[in-house]
Coordinates of N, CA and C in Angstrom, one line a residue:
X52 N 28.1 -7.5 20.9 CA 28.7 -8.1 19.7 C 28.5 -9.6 19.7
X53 N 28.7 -9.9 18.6 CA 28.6 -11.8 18.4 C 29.7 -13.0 19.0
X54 N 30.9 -11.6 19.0 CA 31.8 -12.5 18.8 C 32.4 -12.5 20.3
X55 N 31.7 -13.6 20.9 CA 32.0 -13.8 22.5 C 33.2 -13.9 22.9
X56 N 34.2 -14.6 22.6 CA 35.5 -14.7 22.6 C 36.4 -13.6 22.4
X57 N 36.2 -12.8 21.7 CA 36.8 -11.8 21.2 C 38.2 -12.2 20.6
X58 N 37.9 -13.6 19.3 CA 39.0 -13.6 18.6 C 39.2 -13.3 17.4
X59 N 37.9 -12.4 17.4 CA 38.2 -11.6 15.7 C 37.5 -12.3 14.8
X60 N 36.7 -13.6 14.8 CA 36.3 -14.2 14.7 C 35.2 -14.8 14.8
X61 N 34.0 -15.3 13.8 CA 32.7 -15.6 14.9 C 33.0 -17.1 14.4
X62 N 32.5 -18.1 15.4 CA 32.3 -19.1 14.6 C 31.0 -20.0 14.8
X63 N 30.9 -21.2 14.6 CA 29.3 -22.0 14.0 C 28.4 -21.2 15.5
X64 N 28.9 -21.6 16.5 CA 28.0 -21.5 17.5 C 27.3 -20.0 17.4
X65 N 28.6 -18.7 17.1 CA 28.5 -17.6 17.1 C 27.6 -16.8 15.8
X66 N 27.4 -17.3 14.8 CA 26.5 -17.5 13.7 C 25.5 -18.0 14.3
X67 N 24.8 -19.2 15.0 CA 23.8 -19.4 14.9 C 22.9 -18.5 15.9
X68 N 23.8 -18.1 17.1 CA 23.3 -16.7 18.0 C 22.8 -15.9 16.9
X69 N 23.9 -15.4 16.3 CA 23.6 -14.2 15.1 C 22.5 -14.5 14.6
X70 N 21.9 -15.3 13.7 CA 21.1 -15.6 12.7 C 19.5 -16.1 14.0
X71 N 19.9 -16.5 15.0 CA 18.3 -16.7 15.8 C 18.1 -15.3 16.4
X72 N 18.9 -14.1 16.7 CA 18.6 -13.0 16.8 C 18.1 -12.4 15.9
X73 N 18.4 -12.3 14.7 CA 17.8 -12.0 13.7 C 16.3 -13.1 13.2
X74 N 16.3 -14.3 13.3 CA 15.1 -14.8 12.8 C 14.9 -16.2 13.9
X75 N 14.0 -16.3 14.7 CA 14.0 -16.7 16.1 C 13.9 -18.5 15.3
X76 N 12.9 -18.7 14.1 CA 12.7 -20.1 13.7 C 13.9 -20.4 13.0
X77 N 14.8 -19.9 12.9 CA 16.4 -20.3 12.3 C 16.5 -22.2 12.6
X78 N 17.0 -22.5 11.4 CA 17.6 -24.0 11.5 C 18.6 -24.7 11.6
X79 N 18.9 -25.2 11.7 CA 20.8 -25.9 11.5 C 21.2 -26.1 10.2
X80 N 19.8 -26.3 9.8 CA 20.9 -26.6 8.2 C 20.9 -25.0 7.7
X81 N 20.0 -24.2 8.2 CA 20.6 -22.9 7.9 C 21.6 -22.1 8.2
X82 N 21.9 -22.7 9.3 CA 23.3 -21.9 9.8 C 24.3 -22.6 9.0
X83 N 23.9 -24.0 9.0 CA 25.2 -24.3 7.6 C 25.4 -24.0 6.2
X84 N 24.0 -23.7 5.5 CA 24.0 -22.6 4.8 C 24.8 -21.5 4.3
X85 N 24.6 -20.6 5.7 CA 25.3 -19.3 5.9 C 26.4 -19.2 6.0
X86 N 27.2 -20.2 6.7 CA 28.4 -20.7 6.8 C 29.0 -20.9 5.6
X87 N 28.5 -21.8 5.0 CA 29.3 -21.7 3.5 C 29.0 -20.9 2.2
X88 N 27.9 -19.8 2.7 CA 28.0 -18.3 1.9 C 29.2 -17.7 2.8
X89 N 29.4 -17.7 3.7 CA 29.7 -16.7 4.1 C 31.5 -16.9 4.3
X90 N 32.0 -18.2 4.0 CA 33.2 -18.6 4.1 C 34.0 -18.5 2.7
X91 N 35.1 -17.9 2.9 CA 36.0 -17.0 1.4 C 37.2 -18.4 1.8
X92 N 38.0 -18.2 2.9 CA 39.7 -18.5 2.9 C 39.7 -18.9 4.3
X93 N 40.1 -19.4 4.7 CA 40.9 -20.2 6.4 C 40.3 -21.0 7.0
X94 N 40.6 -21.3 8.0 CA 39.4 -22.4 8.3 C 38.0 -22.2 8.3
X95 N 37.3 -23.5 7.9 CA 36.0 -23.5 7.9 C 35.1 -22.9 8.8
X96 N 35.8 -22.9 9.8 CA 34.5 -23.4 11.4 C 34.9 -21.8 11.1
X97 N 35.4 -20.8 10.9 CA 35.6 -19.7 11.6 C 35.6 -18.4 10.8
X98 N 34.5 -17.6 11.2 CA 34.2 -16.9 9.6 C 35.1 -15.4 10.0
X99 N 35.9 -14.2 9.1 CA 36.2 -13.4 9.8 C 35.1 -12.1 9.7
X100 N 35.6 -11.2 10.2 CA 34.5 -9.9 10.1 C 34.1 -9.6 8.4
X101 N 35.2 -9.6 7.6 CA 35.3 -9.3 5.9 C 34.6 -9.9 5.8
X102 N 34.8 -12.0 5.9 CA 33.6 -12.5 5.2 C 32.6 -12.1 5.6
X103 N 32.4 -11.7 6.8 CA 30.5 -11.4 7.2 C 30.4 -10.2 6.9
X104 N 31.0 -8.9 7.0 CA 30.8 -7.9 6.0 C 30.1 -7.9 4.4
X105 N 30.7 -9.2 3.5 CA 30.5 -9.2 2.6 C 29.9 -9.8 2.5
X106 N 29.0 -11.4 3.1 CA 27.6 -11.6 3.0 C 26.6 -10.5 3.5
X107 N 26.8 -10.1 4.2 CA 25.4 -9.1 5.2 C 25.4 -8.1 3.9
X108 N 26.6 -7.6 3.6 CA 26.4 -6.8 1.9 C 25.3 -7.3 1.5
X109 N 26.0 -8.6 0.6 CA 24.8 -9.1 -0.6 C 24.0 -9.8 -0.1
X110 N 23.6 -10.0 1.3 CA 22.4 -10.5 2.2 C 21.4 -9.0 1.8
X111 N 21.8 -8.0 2.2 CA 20.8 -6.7 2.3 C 20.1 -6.5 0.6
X112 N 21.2 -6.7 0.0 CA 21.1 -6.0 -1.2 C 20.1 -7.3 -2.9
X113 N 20.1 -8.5 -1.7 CA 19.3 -9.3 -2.1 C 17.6 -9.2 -1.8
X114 N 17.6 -8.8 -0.3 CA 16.8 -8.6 0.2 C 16.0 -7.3 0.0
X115 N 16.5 -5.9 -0.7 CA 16.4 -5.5 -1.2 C 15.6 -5.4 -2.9
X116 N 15.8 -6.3 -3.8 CA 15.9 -6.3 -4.5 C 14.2 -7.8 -4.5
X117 N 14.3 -8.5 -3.8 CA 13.6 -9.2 -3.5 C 11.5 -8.3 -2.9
X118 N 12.4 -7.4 -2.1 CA 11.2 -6.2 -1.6 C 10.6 -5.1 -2.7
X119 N 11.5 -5.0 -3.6 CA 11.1 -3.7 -4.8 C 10.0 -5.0 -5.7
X120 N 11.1 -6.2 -5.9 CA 10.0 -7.1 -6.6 C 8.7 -7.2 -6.5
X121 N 8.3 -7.4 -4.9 CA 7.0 -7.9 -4.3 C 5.9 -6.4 -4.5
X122 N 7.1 -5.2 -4.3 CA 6.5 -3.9 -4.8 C 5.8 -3.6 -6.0
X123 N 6.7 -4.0 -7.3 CA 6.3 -3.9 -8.5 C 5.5 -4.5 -9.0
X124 N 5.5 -6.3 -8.5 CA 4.6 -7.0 -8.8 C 2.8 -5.9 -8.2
X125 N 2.9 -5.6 -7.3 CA 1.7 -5.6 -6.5 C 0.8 -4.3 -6.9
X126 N 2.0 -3.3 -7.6 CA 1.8 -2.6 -7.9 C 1.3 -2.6 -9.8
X127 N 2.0 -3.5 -10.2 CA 1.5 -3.8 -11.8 C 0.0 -4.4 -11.3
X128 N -0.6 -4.6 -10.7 CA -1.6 -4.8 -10.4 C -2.7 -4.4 -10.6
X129 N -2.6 -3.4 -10.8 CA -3.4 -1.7 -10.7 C -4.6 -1.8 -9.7
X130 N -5.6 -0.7 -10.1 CA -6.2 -0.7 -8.9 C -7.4 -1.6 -8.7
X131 N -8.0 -2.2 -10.0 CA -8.3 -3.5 -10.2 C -8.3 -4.4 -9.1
X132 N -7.0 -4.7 -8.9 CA -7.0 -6.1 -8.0 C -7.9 -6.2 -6.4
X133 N -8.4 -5.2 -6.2 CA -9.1 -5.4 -5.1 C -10.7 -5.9 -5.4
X134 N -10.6 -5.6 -6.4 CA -12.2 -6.2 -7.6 C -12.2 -7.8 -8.1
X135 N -11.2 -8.4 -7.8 CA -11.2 -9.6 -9.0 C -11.7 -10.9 -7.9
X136 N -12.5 -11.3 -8.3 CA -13.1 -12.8 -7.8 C -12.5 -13.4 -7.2
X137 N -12.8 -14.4 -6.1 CA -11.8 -15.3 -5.7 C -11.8 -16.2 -6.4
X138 N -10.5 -17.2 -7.1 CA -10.5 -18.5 -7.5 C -10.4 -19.3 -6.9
X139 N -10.8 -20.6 -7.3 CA -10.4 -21.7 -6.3 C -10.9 -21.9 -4.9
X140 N -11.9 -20.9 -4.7 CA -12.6 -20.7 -3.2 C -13.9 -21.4 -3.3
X141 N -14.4 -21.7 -1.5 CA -15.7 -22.2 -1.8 C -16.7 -20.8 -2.1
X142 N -17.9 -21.7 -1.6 CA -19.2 -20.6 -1.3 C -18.8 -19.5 -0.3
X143 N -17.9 -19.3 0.9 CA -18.0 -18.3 1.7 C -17.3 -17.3 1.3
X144 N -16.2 -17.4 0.6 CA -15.4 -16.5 0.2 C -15.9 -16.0 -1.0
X145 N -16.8 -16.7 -1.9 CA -17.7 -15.8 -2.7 C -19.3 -15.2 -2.3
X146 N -19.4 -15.8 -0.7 CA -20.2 -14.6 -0.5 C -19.8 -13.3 0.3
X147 N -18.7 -13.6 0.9 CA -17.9 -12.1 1.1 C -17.4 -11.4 0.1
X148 N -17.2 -11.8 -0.8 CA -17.0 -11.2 -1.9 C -17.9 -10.3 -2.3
X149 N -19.3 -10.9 -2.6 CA -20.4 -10.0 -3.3 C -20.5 -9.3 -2.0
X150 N -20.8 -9.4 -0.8 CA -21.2 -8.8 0.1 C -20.5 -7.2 0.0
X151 N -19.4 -7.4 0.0 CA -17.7 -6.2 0.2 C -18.1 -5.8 -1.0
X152 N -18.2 -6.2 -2.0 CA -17.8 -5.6 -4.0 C -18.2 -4.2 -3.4
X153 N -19.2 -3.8 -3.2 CA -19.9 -2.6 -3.5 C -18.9 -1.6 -2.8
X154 N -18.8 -2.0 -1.5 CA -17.9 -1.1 -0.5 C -16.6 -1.1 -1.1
X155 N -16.0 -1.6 -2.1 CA -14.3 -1.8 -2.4 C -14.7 -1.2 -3.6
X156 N -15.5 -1.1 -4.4 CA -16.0 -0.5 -5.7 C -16.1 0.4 -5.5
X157 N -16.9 1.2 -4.5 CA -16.9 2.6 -3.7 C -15.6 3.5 -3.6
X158 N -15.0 2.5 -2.7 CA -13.9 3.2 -2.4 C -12.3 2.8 -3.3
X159 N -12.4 1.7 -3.9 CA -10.8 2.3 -5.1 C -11.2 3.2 -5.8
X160 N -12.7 3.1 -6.4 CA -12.8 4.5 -7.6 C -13.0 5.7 -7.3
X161 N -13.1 5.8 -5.7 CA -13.2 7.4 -5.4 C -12.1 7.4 -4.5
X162 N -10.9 7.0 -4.0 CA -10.0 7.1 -3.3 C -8.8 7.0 -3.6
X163 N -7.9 8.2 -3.9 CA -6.4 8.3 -5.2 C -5.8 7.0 -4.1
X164 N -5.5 6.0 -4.9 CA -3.9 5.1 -4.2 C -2.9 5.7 -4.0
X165 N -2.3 6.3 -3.3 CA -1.4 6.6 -3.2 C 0.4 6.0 -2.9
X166 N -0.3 4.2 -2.6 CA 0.9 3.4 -2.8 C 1.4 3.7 -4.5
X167 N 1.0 3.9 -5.0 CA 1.0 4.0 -6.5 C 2.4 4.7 -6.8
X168 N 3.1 4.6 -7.5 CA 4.4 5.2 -8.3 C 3.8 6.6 -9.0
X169 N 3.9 7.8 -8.5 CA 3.8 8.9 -8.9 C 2.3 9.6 -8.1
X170 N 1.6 9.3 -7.4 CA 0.6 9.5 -6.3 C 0.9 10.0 -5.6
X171 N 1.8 10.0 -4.8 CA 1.9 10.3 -3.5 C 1.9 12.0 -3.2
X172 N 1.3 12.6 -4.1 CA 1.0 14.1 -3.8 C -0.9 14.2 -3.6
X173 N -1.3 13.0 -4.0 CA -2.5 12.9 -3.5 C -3.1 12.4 -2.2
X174 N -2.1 12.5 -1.2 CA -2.1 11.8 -0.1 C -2.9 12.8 1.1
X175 N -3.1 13.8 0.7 CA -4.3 14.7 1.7 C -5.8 14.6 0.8
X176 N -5.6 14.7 -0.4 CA -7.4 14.2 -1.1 C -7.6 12.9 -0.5
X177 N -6.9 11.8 -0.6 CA -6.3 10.3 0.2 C -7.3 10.6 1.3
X178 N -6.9 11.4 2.3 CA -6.9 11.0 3.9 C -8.5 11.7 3.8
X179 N -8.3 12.9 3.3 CA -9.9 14.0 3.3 C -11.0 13.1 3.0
X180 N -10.9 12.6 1.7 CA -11.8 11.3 1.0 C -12.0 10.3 2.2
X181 N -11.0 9.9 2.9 CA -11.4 8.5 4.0 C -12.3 8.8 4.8
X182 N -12.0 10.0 5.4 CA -12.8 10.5 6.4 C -14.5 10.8 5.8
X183 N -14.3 11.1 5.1 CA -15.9 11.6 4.5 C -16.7 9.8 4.1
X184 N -15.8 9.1 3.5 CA -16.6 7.9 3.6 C -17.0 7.3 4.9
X185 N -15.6 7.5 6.3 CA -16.0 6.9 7.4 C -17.5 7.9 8.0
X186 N -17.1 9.0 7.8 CA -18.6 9.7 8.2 C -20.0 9.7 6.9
X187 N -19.9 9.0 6.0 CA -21.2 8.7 5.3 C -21.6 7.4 5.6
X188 N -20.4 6.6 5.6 CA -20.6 4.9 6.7 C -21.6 5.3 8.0
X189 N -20.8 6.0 9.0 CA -21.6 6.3 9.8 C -22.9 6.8 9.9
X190 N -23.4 7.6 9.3 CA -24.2 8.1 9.3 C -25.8 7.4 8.3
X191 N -25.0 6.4 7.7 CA -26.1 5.1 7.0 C -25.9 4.1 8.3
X192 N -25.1 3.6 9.0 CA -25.4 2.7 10.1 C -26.2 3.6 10.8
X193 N -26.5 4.5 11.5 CA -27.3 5.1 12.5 C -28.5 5.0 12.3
X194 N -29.2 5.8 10.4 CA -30.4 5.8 9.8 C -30.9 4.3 9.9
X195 N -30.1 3.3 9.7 CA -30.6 1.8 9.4 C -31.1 1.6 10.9
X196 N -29.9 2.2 12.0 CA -30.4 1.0 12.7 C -31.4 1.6 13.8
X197 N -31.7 3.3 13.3 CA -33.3 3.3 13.8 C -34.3 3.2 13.4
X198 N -33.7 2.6 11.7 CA -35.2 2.5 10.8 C -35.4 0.9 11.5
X199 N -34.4 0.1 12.2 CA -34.7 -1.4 12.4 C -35.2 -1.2 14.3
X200 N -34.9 -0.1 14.9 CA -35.6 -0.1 15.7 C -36.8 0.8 16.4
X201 N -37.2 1.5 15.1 CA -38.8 1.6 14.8 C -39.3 0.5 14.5
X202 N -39.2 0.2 13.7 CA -39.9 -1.0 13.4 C -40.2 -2.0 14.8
X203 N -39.1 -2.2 15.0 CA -39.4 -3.4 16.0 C -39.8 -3.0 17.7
X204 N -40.0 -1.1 17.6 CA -40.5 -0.8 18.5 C -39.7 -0.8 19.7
X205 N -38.6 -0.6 19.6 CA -37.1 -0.4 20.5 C -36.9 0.9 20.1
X206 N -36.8 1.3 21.4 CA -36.3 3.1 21.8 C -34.8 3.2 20.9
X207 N -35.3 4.8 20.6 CA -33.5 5.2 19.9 C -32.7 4.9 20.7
X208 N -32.5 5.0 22.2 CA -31.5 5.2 22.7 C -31.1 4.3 23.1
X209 N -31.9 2.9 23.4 CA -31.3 1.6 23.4 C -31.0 1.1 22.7
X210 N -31.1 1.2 21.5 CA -30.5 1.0 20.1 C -29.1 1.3 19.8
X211 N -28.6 2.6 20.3 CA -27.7 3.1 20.5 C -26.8 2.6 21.3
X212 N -27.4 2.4 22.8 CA -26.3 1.7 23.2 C -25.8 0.7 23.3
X213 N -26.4 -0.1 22.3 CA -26.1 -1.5 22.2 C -26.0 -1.9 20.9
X214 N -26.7 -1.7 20.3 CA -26.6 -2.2 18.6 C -25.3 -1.0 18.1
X215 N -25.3 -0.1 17.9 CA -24.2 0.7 17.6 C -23.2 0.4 18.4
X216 N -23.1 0.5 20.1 CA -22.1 0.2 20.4 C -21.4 -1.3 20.1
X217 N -22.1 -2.2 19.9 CA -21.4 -3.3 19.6 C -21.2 -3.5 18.3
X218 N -21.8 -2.8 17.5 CA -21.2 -3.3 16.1 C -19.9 -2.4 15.7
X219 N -19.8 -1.0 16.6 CA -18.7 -0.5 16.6 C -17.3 -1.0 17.2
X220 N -17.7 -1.7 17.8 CA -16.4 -1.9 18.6 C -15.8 -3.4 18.7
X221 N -17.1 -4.3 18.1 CA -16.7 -5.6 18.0 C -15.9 -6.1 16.9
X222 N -15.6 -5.8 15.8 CA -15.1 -5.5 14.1 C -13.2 -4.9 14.6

């Protein structure tokens, strides 16, 4: 428990324990903050269990309501937003851009979202679908990288253990 003393009571020092357990970069002026949400009746310095009952309430239920937000927003999105240009960026972020389009175009229009609001019974087409792209991915890295080491006259199997293995495992 917080309340070292055991007088029923937490006070500033016992809040700022509280609150750096919970969020390690906590500040002073935050614990003062919290202090005066969280102070109803009696002395200042000394908050009781009720008042902290009743901020950690509307602490959760803020916090709550703050997380459906970032949900809804992300989600009004639609499945679009993995498509849209970067703004305000230089040249590299718009050549990863074109680079990726094709592979992100691939896969939102053949892969149900199932973050989505009413999806979530599509969540084995979801996973079935992943797999079959990770094994058509694979199976175009392997053709490339013996069509690049015919060419250059490098054995399949040192190709394999090195150009595959490292592109596999360095990413």
């Amino acid at each position: 428990t917080f309340d070292a003393d055991k007088s029923g009571t937490i006070d500033r020092y016992e809040v700022c324990k509280l609150l750096k357990k919970l969020e390690p970069n906590v500040k002073e002026s935050d614990v003062d903050d919290v202090i005066k949400a969280m102070y109803k009746s009696g002395p200042t310095e000394e908050i009781t269990f009720e008042e902290f009952a009743n901020w950690y309430m509307n602490f959760i239920a803020i916090s709550h309501q703050h997380s459906c937000g970032m949900q809804i927003e992300e989600e009004s999105q639609g499945i679009c937003a993995a498509l849209t240009p970067p703004r305000g960026e230089g040249f590299f972020a718009w050549l990863k851009y074109l680079l990726v389009l094709p592979l992100v175009a691939a896969l939102t229009f053949t892969i149900p979202d199932v973050r989505r609001q009413g999806w979530g019974n599509w969540c084995y087409a979801s996973f079935f679908l992943s797999i079959l792209w990770i094994g058509i991915f694979s199976f175009a890295m392997v053709t490339w990288v013996e069509i690049v080491g015919n060419t250059l006259g490098i054995p399949s199997v040192i190709m394999g253990l090195t150009v595959l293995a490292a592109g596999t495992s360095v990413p």
